Coordinates of C-alpha atoms in Angstrom, one line a residue:
M1 CA 8.9 51.4 -20.4
R2 CA 8.1 48.3 -18.2
T3 CA 5.1 46.2 -19.1
E4 CA 3.5 43.4 -17.0
R5 CA 1.9 40.3 -18.4
S6 CA -1.9 40.2 -17.9
H7 CA -2.9 36.9 -16.3
T8 CA -5.7 35.0 -17.9
R9 CA -8.4 32.9 -16.0
L10 CA -6.4 29.7 -16.7
D11 CA -3.3 31.3 -15.2
R12 CA -5.2 32.1 -12.1
V13 CA -6.6 28.6 -11.8
F14 CA -3.1 27.1 -12.1
A15 CA -1.7 29.6 -9.6
R16 CA -4.4 28.5 -7.1
L17 CA -3.5 24.8 -7.7
D18 CA 0.2 25.6 -7.0
R19 CA -0.5 27.1 -3.6
E20 CA 0.4 25.2 -0.4
P21 CA -2.5 23.0 0.6
E22 CA -4.3 24.0 3.8
R23 CA -6.8 21.9 5.8
P24 CA -9.9 24.1 6.4
A25 CA -10.7 24.3 10.1
H26 CA -14.5 24.6 9.5
V27 CA -14.8 21.1 8.0
G28 CA -16.6 19.0 10.6
M29 CA -17.4 15.3 10.6
P30 CA -21.1 14.2 10.6
R31 CA -22.3 12.7 13.9
M32 CA -25.0 10.2 14.6
S33 CA -27.5 12.7 16.0
R34 CA -30.9 11.8 17.2
H35 CA -32.5 13.0 14.0
R36 CA -30.1 10.9 12.0
V37 CA -30.8 7.8 14.1
V38 CA -34.6 8.2 13.6
L39 CA -34.1 8.6 9.9
L40 CA -31.9 5.5 9.8
G41 CA -34.6 3.5 11.6
A42 CA -37.4 4.7 9.3
T43 CA -35.3 3.8 6.2
L44 CA -34.5 0.4 7.7
A45 CA -38.2 -0.3 8.3
F46 CA -39.0 0.7 4.7
Y47 CA -36.3 -1.7 3.5
A48 CA -37.9 -4.5 5.4
A49 CA -41.4 -3.6 4.1
I50 CA -40.2 -3.8 0.4
V51 CA -38.6 -7.2 1.1
W52 CA -41.8 -8.4 2.7
A53 CA -44.0 -7.1 -0.1
V54 CA -41.9 -9.0 -2.7
V55 CA -41.7 -12.2 -0.6
A56 CA -45.5 -12.2 -0.1
T57 CA -46.1 -11.6 -3.8
S58 CA -48.2 -8.5 -3.1
W59 CA -49.3 -5.7 -5.3
L60 CA -45.6 -4.6 -5.7
V61 CA -44.9 -7.8 -7.6
R62 CA -47.9 -7.3 -9.8
L63 CA -46.7 -3.8 -10.6
D64 CA -43.3 -5.3 -11.5
W65 CA -45.0 -7.6 -14.1
Q66 CA -47.1 -4.8 -15.5
V67 CA -44.0 -2.6 -16.1
M68 CA -42.2 -5.5 -17.7
F69 CA -45.1 -6.2 -20.1
F70 CA -45.2 -2.5 -20.9
R71 CA -41.7 -2.8 -22.3
P72 CA -40.5 0.8 -22.1
Y73 CA -37.6 0.1 -24.5
Q74 CA -40.2 -0.6 -27.2
Q75 CA -42.4 2.3 -26.3
W76 CA -39.6 4.9 -26.5
P77 CA -36.9 3.3 -28.8
E78 CA -35.3 6.7 -29.5
L79 CA -34.0 6.9 -25.9
H80 CA -32.2 3.6 -26.1
A81 CA -28.8 5.0 -27.2
F82 CA -28.8 7.7 -24.5
V83 CA -29.8 5.3 -21.8
D84 CA -27.0 2.8 -22.7
Y85 CA -24.5 5.5 -21.9
Y86 CA -26.3 7.0 -19.0
V87 CA -26.5 3.7 -17.1
V88 CA -22.7 3.7 -16.9
L89 CA -23.1 6.3 -14.1
G90 CA -24.2 3.4 -11.9
Q91 CA -21.4 0.9 -12.7
R92 CA -18.9 0.3 -10.0
G93 CA -15.6 0.7 -11.9
P94 CA -16.0 4.0 -13.8
T95 CA -17.8 5.8 -11.1
A96 CA -15.3 4.7 -8.4
V97 CA -12.4 6.0 -10.6
M98 CA -14.0 9.3 -11.2
V99 CA -15.0 10.0 -7.6
A100 CA -11.7 8.7 -6.3
A101 CA -9.8 11.1 -8.5
W102 CA -11.8 14.1 -7.2
L103 CA -11.5 13.0 -3.6
G104 CA -7.8 12.3 -4.0
W105 CA -7.3 15.9 -5.1
R106 CA -9.3 17.0 -2.1
S107 CA -7.2 14.9 0.2
W108 CA -4.0 16.5 -1.1
R109 CA -5.4 20.0 -0.8
Q110 CA -6.7 19.5 2.8
H111 CA -3.8 17.4 4.1
T112 CA -6.1 14.6 5.2
L113 CA -6.9 11.0 4.0
R114 CA -10.4 11.1 5.3
P115 CA -12.1 11.6 1.9
L116 CA -10.4 8.6 0.3
L117 CA -10.9 6.5 3.4
A118 CA -14.6 7.4 3.6
L119 CA -15.1 6.4 0.0
G120 CA -13.3 3.1 0.7
V121 CA -15.4 2.3 3.7
S122 CA -18.7 3.1 1.9
L123 CA -17.8 0.9 -1.0
L124 CA -16.8 -1.9 1.3
L125 CA -20.1 -1.6 3.1
L126 CA -21.9 -1.6 -0.2
N127 CA -20.3 -4.8 -1.4
V128 CA -21.0 -6.6 1.8
T129 CA -24.6 -5.6 2.4
V130 CA -25.9 -5.5 -1.1
G131 CA -23.9 -8.5 -2.2
A132 CA -25.2 -10.6 0.8
A133 CA -28.8 -9.5 0.0
K134 CA -28.5 -10.3 -3.7
Y135 CA -27.2 -13.9 -3.2
G136 CA -29.3 -14.5 -0.1
M137 CA -32.6 -13.8 -1.8
G138 CA -31.6 -15.1 -5.2
R139 CA -34.2 -13.3 -7.3
L140 CA -34.3 -13.7 -11.1
G141 CA -34.5 -10.7 -13.4
P142 CA -37.2 -9.9 -15.9
H143 CA -35.3 -11.5 -18.8
Y144 CA -35.0 -14.8 -16.9
A145 CA -38.5 -15.0 -15.3
T146 CA -39.9 -18.5 -15.2
E147 CA -43.6 -18.0 -14.2
I148 CA -45.9 -15.0 -14.8
G149 CA -46.9 -13.4 -11.6
S150 CA -44.3 -15.1 -9.5
N151 CA -41.9 -13.2 -7.3
E152 CA -38.9 -15.2 -8.7
M153 CA -37.3 -15.5 -5.3
W154 CA -34.7 -18.1 -4.2
L155 CA -34.1 -19.3 -7.8
G156 CA -30.3 -18.6 -7.9
G157 CA -30.5 -15.0 -9.3
D158 CA -28.6 -11.9 -8.1
I159 CA -30.9 -9.1 -9.1
F160 CA -32.6 -7.9 -5.8
P161 CA -31.7 -5.2 -4.8
S162 CA -30.3 -3.3 -7.8
G163 CA -26.6 -3.0 -7.5
H164 CA -26.4 -0.2 -10.2
T165 CA -28.9 1.9 -8.2
A166 CA -27.3 1.4 -4.8
N167 CA -23.9 2.1 -6.2
A168 CA -25.1 5.4 -7.8
V169 CA -26.6 6.4 -4.5
V170 CA -23.4 5.7 -2.5
T171 CA -20.8 6.8 -5.0
W172 CA -22.4 10.2 -5.8
G173 CA -23.9 10.7 -2.4
I174 CA -20.5 10.5 -0.7
L175 CA -19.7 13.8 -2.4
A176 CA -22.5 15.4 -0.5
Y177 CA -21.5 13.6 2.7
L178 CA -18.0 15.1 2.5
A179 CA -19.1 18.6 1.4
S180 CA -17.4 21.5 3.2
T181 CA -20.3 23.9 3.3
P182 CA -24.1 23.5 3.8
R183 CA -24.8 25.1 0.4
A184 CA -22.5 22.6 -1.3
R185 CA -24.1 19.8 0.6
R186 CA -27.5 20.8 -0.6
W187 CA -26.5 21.1 -4.2
L188 CA -24.6 17.8 -4.2
S189 CA -27.4 16.0 -2.4
A190 CA -29.8 17.1 -5.1
L191 CA -27.4 16.2 -7.9
S192 CA -26.7 12.7 -6.5
A193 CA -30.5 12.1 -6.0
V194 CA -31.3 13.0 -9.6
T195 CA -28.4 10.9 -10.9
S196 CA -29.3 7.8 -8.9
L197 CA -33.0 8.2 -9.8
G198 CA -32.1 8.3 -13.5
V199 CA -29.8 5.3 -13.2
G200 CA -32.5 3.2 -11.5
L201 CA -35.1 4.1 -14.1
S202 CA -32.6 3.4 -16.8
T203 CA -32.3 -0.2 -15.6
V204 CA -36.1 -0.6 -15.6
Y205 CA -36.2 0.9 -19.1
I206 CA -33.6 -1.6 -20.5
G207 CA -35.4 -4.5 -18.7
T208 CA -32.5 -5.7 -16.5
H209 CA -34.3 -5.0 -13.2
W210 CA -37.8 -5.1 -11.7
L211 CA -39.2 -1.8 -10.4
S212 CA -39.0 -3.3 -6.8
D213 CA -35.3 -4.0 -7.4
V214 CA -34.7 -0.3 -8.0
L215 CA -36.7 0.8 -5.0
L216 CA -34.7 -1.5 -2.7
G217 CA -31.4 -0.3 -4.3
W218 CA -32.3 3.3 -3.5
V219 CA -33.1 2.4 0.1
A220 CA -29.9 0.2 0.5
G221 CA -27.6 3.0 -0.7
L222 CA -29.3 5.5 1.6
L223 CA -28.8 3.2 4.6
I224 CA -25.1 3.1 4.0
L225 CA -24.8 6.9 3.8
L226 CA -26.9 7.3 7.0
A227 CA -24.8 4.8 8.9
L228 CA -21.4 6.1 7.7
P229 CA -20.9 8.4 10.8
W230 CA -20.7 5.4 13.0
F231 CA -17.5 4.5 11.1
E232 CA -15.8 7.9 11.5
P233 CA -13.7 6.8 14.6
L234 CA -12.5 3.9 12.5
I235 CA -11.6 6.2 9.7
A236 CA -9.7 8.5 12.0
R237 CA -7.7 5.6 13.5
A238 CA -6.8 4.3 10.1
E239 CA -5.7 7.7 9.0
A240 CA -3.5 8.1 12.1
R241 CA -1.9 4.7 11.5
I242 CA -1.2 5.4 7.9
L243 CA 0.4 8.7 8.6
A244 CA 2.5 7.2 11.4
V245 CA 3.8 4.5 9.0
R246 CA 4.7 7.3 6.5
D247 CA 6.6 9.3 9.2
R248 CA 8.6 6.2 10.2
L249 CA 9.5 5.4 6.7
R250 CA 10.5 9.0 6.1
D251 CA 12.7 9.1 9.3
R252 CA 14.3 5.8 8.3
R253 CA 15.1 7.1 4.9
A254 CA 16.5 10.3 6.3
S255 CA 18.8 8.4 8.7
K256 CA 20.3 6.3 5.9
A257 CA 21.1 9.4 3.8
P258 CA 24.7 10.8 4.0
V259 CA 25.0 13.9 6.2
P260 CA 26.6 16.7 4.1
A261 CA 29.4 18.8 5.6
P262 CA 28.2 22.1 6.9
A263 CA 29.0 25.0 4.6
G264 CA 31.7 27.4 5.6
R265 CA 33.7 24.9 7.7
P266 CA 37.5 25.5 7.4
V267 CA 39.5 22.7 5.8
V268 CA 42.9 22.1 7.4
V269 CA 45.7 21.1 4.9
R270 CA 48.8 19.6 6.4
P271 CA 52.1 19.0 4.7
L272 CA 53.0 15.5 3.7
T273 CA 55.9 15.4 6.2
E274 CA 53.6 16.1 9.1
R275 CA 51.3 13.1 8.4
A276 CA 51.4 10.4 11.0
D277 CA 51.1 7.5 8.6
P278 CA 51.9 7.4 4.9
V279 CA 49.0 7.2 2.5
H280 CA 49.0 4.1 0.4
E281 CA 47.1 3.9 -2.9
P282 CA 44.9 0.9 -3.4
V283 CA 46.4 -1.9 -5.3
P284 CA 44.4 -3.4 -8.2
A285 CA 43.5 -7.0 -8.0
G286 CA 46.1 -9.3 -9.6
R287 CA 49.0 -7.1 -8.8
V288 CA 51.5 -7.6 -5.9
A289 CA 51.8 -4.7 -3.5
R290 CA 55.3 -3.2 -3.4
S291 CA 56.8 -1.7 -0.3
P292 CA 57.0 2.1 -0.3
V293 CA 60.2 3.7 -1.5
Y294 CA 61.9 6.2 0.8
L295 CA 64.3 8.7 -0.7
A296 CA 67.3 9.9 1.4
P297 CA 67.4 13.6 1.9
G298 CA 69.6 15.6 -0.4
P299 CA 70.0 16.4 -4.1
H300 CA 69.1 13.6 -6.4
T301 CA 70.1 13.0 -10.0
S302 CA 67.7 12.6 -12.8
R303 CA 67.1 9.3 -14.5
A304 CA 69.1 10.3 -17.6
E305 CA 72.2 10.9 -15.4
R306 CA 72.1 7.5 -13.7
S307 CA 73.7 4.5 -15.3
P308 CA 73.5 0.9 -14.3
V309 CA 76.4 -0.1 -12.1
T310 CA 77.6 -3.7 -11.4
P311 CA 80.4 -5.0 -9.2
A312 CA 82.6 -5.1 -12.3
G313 CA 81.9 -1.5 -13.1
S314 CA 79.6 0.4 -15.3
R315 CA 77.9 -1.4 -18.2
R316 CA 77.5 1.8 -20.2
P317 CA 79.7 1.6 -23.3
Q318 CA 82.4 4.2 -23.7
H319 CA 81.9 6.9 -26.2
T320 CA 84.9 8.8 -27.4
D321 CA 82.8 11.6 -28.8
R322 CA 81.2 12.4 -25.4
H323 CA 82.7 14.9 -23.0
P324 CA 81.9 15.6 -19.4
R325 CA 79.5 18.4 -18.7
G326 CA 81.0 21.8 -18.2
T327 CA 84.0 21.2 -20.6
T328 CA 84.4 22.6 -24.1
P329 CA 85.0 19.9 -26.8
A330 CA 88.1 20.3 -28.9
P331 CA 87.6 21.6 -32.4
R332 CA 87.6 19.0 -35.1
P333 CA 90.3 19.3 -37.7

C-alpha cells in the first residue's frame, strides 16, 4: 500500500518560497498626477505655515511650552517603559534594516531592483531635506530651553523638525508606496500613519521634542513620499545600469571559464609509431635533460643477460659451475 506524506502549512510556505520568481505585470509606478501635485503644493504650504508660526512665536510656541510644563512622562509614568521601546520604530538604523530586508526579498521575487532603489532614494532625500532644515534653523529642544516662552530658534540646536517622526513616515510609508494592490496600499497607509503618529507622540511624551517639531516632522516625511514619483525615471535608469554591469561581469566570467568538450565526441587513438614527433616528458628543475634513446628493431636481450664489455674482453668473472643455457650439467661424483 502506497502512502503519501501530508504537507503542513509550513511545507506549503517553503514550497512557495522555492518557486521561480516572477515579476507581476500589474505592478505600476506612481505618477505625478494633477491630484498629487495639488496635494504636494498644499502640504508644502502647511510646512511653511508651521515654520512661520514658530519663527513668529505665535500660539503654537505657547502650546509647546504648555505641553512641556505638563510633563506627560510624570503624568503617566507607567507608560515610560513601553514608550522607550516603541520610539525605536522611528530610529534610522533599526527601521532601515527591517524595511530593507523585506524589500530585498520583494526585489528577488519580482526580478527588479526598484523596491531597494526607491528606499535608498527616499532615505537620501530625508537626510538632505530634514538635515538641512535642522541645522539651518538650529532650534533647541525642551531639555535645553534657555528662556520661557521663547521659540529657541538659531541657537545651535538640531531638533526642528523631528527626525524620528519624519523617518517613521518615510520608512514605513514606502511600504504603502510600493504596494502591489490598492487594498494592500490602503492597509499599509493606515499602518504607517498610526506608527508614525505614535512615534511622534512618544518623543513628546519623553520630552525630547516640542509638539511643533513633531508636526513639522510629519509634514516633512509626507512631502518626500509625495515627491517620490518625480524620481522614478532616475530609479529606472539606475536599475538599468546596475543590471547592465551585472551582465557584463557575468559574460566576462563566462568567457574566462574553460570550455568543456562536448559529450559523445569520438576520441582517436593513434599508435606510437604513427606520431609525427616523439613525446618528451617534462624534466624536473635541477636535472639535465638526456637525449632520447632509440632502440634498433629486432629481438633484445634482457638486462640479466647483458654483461659489461670492454676492449680487453668481458669483465664478468669466470664461473666453473655455470653452464650455458640449453645444456645439461654433468652429474657430480
